[in-house]
CSV table of C-alpha atoms in Angstrom, one decimal:
chain,number,residue,atom,x,y,z
A,1,MET,CA,0.3,-0.1,0.1
A,2,ARG,CA,2.0,3.8,-1.2
A,3,VAL,CA,1.1,6.6,2.0
A,4,LYS,CA,2.1,9.3,1.9
A,5,CYS,CA,2.5,11.6,4.9
A,6,VAL,CA,0.2,14.5,5.8
A,7,LEU,CA,3.1,16.9,6.7
A,8,CYS,CA,6.3,16.7,4.3
A,9,ASP,CA,4.5,14.7,0.8
A,10,THR,CA,7.0,11.9,0.6
A,11,ILE,CA,5.5,9.1,-1.4
A,12,GLN,CA,6.7,5.6,1.0
A,13,SER,CA,5.1,1.6,0.3
A,14,ILE,CA,4.2,0.4,3.9
A,15,GLU,CA,2.7,-3.6,4.1
A,16,ASP,CA,-1.2,-4.1,2.7
A,17,ARG,CA,-1.5,-6.6,6.4
A,18,SER,CA,0.0,-4.7,8.5
A,19,SER,CA,-1.7,-3.3,11.2
A,20,LEU,CA,-1.4,-0.2,10.1
A,21,ALA,CA,-2.5,-0.4,6.8
A,22,LYS,CA,-5.7,-1.2,7.5
A,23,ARG,CA,-6.4,1.6,10.3
A,24,LEU,CA,-5.7,4.1,7.7
A,25,ARG,CA,-8.2,2.0,5.1
A,26,ASN,CA,-11.2,1.3,7.5
A,27,ARG,CA,-10.6,4.5,9.1
A,28,PRO,CA,-10.5,7.6,7.4
A,29,ILE,CA,-9.8,10.4,9.6
A,30,HIS,CA,-6.4,8.3,10.8
A,31,THR,CA,-3.7,10.4,8.6
A,32,TYR,CA,-0.6,8.4,7.7
A,33,MET,CA,3.1,10.1,9.5
A,34,CYS,CA,6.3,9.0,8.4
A,35,ASP,CA,8.7,7.9,10.8
A,36,ARG,CA,10.7,10.9,10.3
A,37,CYS,CA,7.9,14.0,11.2
A,38,GLN,CA,7.0,11.8,14.5
A,39,GLU,CA,9.9,11.9,15.5
A,40,ARG,CA,10.2,15.4,15.1
A,41,ILE,CA,6.6,16.1,15.9
A,42,THR,CA,8.3,13.8,19.2
A,43,ASP,CA,10.8,15.8,19.9
A,44,LYS,CA,10.3,19.6,19.5
A,45,THR,CA,7.2,18.3,21.8
A,46,ASN,CA,9.3,17.1,24.5
A,47,LYS,CA,11.1,20.3,24.5
A,48,ARG,CA,8.1,21.8,25.2
A,49,ILE,CA,7.0,19.9,28.0
A,50,ALA,CA,10.6,20.5,30.0
A,51,THR,CA,10.4,23.9,29.9
A,52,GLY,CA,7.4,24.6,32.2
A,53,ASN,CA,5.0,26.3,30.7
A,54,PHE,CA,3.1,23.1,28.8
A,55,MET,CA,-0.2,22.6,29.7
A,56,LEU,CA,-2.4,19.3,28.6
A,57,TYR,CA,-5.2,20.1,29.1
A,58,ARG,CA,-7.8,17.5,30.1
A,59,THR,CA,-11.2,16.6,30.8
A,60,PRO,CA,-11.3,15.9,34.5
A,61,ALA,CA,-12.7,12.3,34.3
A,62,LYS,CA,-16.6,11.8,35.8
A,63,GLU,CA,-17.5,9.4,38.9
A,64,ASN,CA,-20.3,6.6,37.9
A,65,GLU,CA,-23.0,7.0,40.2
A,66,TRP,CA,-23.7,3.3,39.7
């Protein structure tokens, strides 16, 4: 299966029977990102977290009364 990175527009091929290929075929909202772009985003996010100014806003978990 040929896939295109959403950030750098490089075209790569992945195995047709892999779990990533199945996820991309069955759920069109999922997008492919190459390893180089994924690593770059991970590094930049970790650097932002290390500065202490990075806030991750998550909704608080609601307790079920049942």
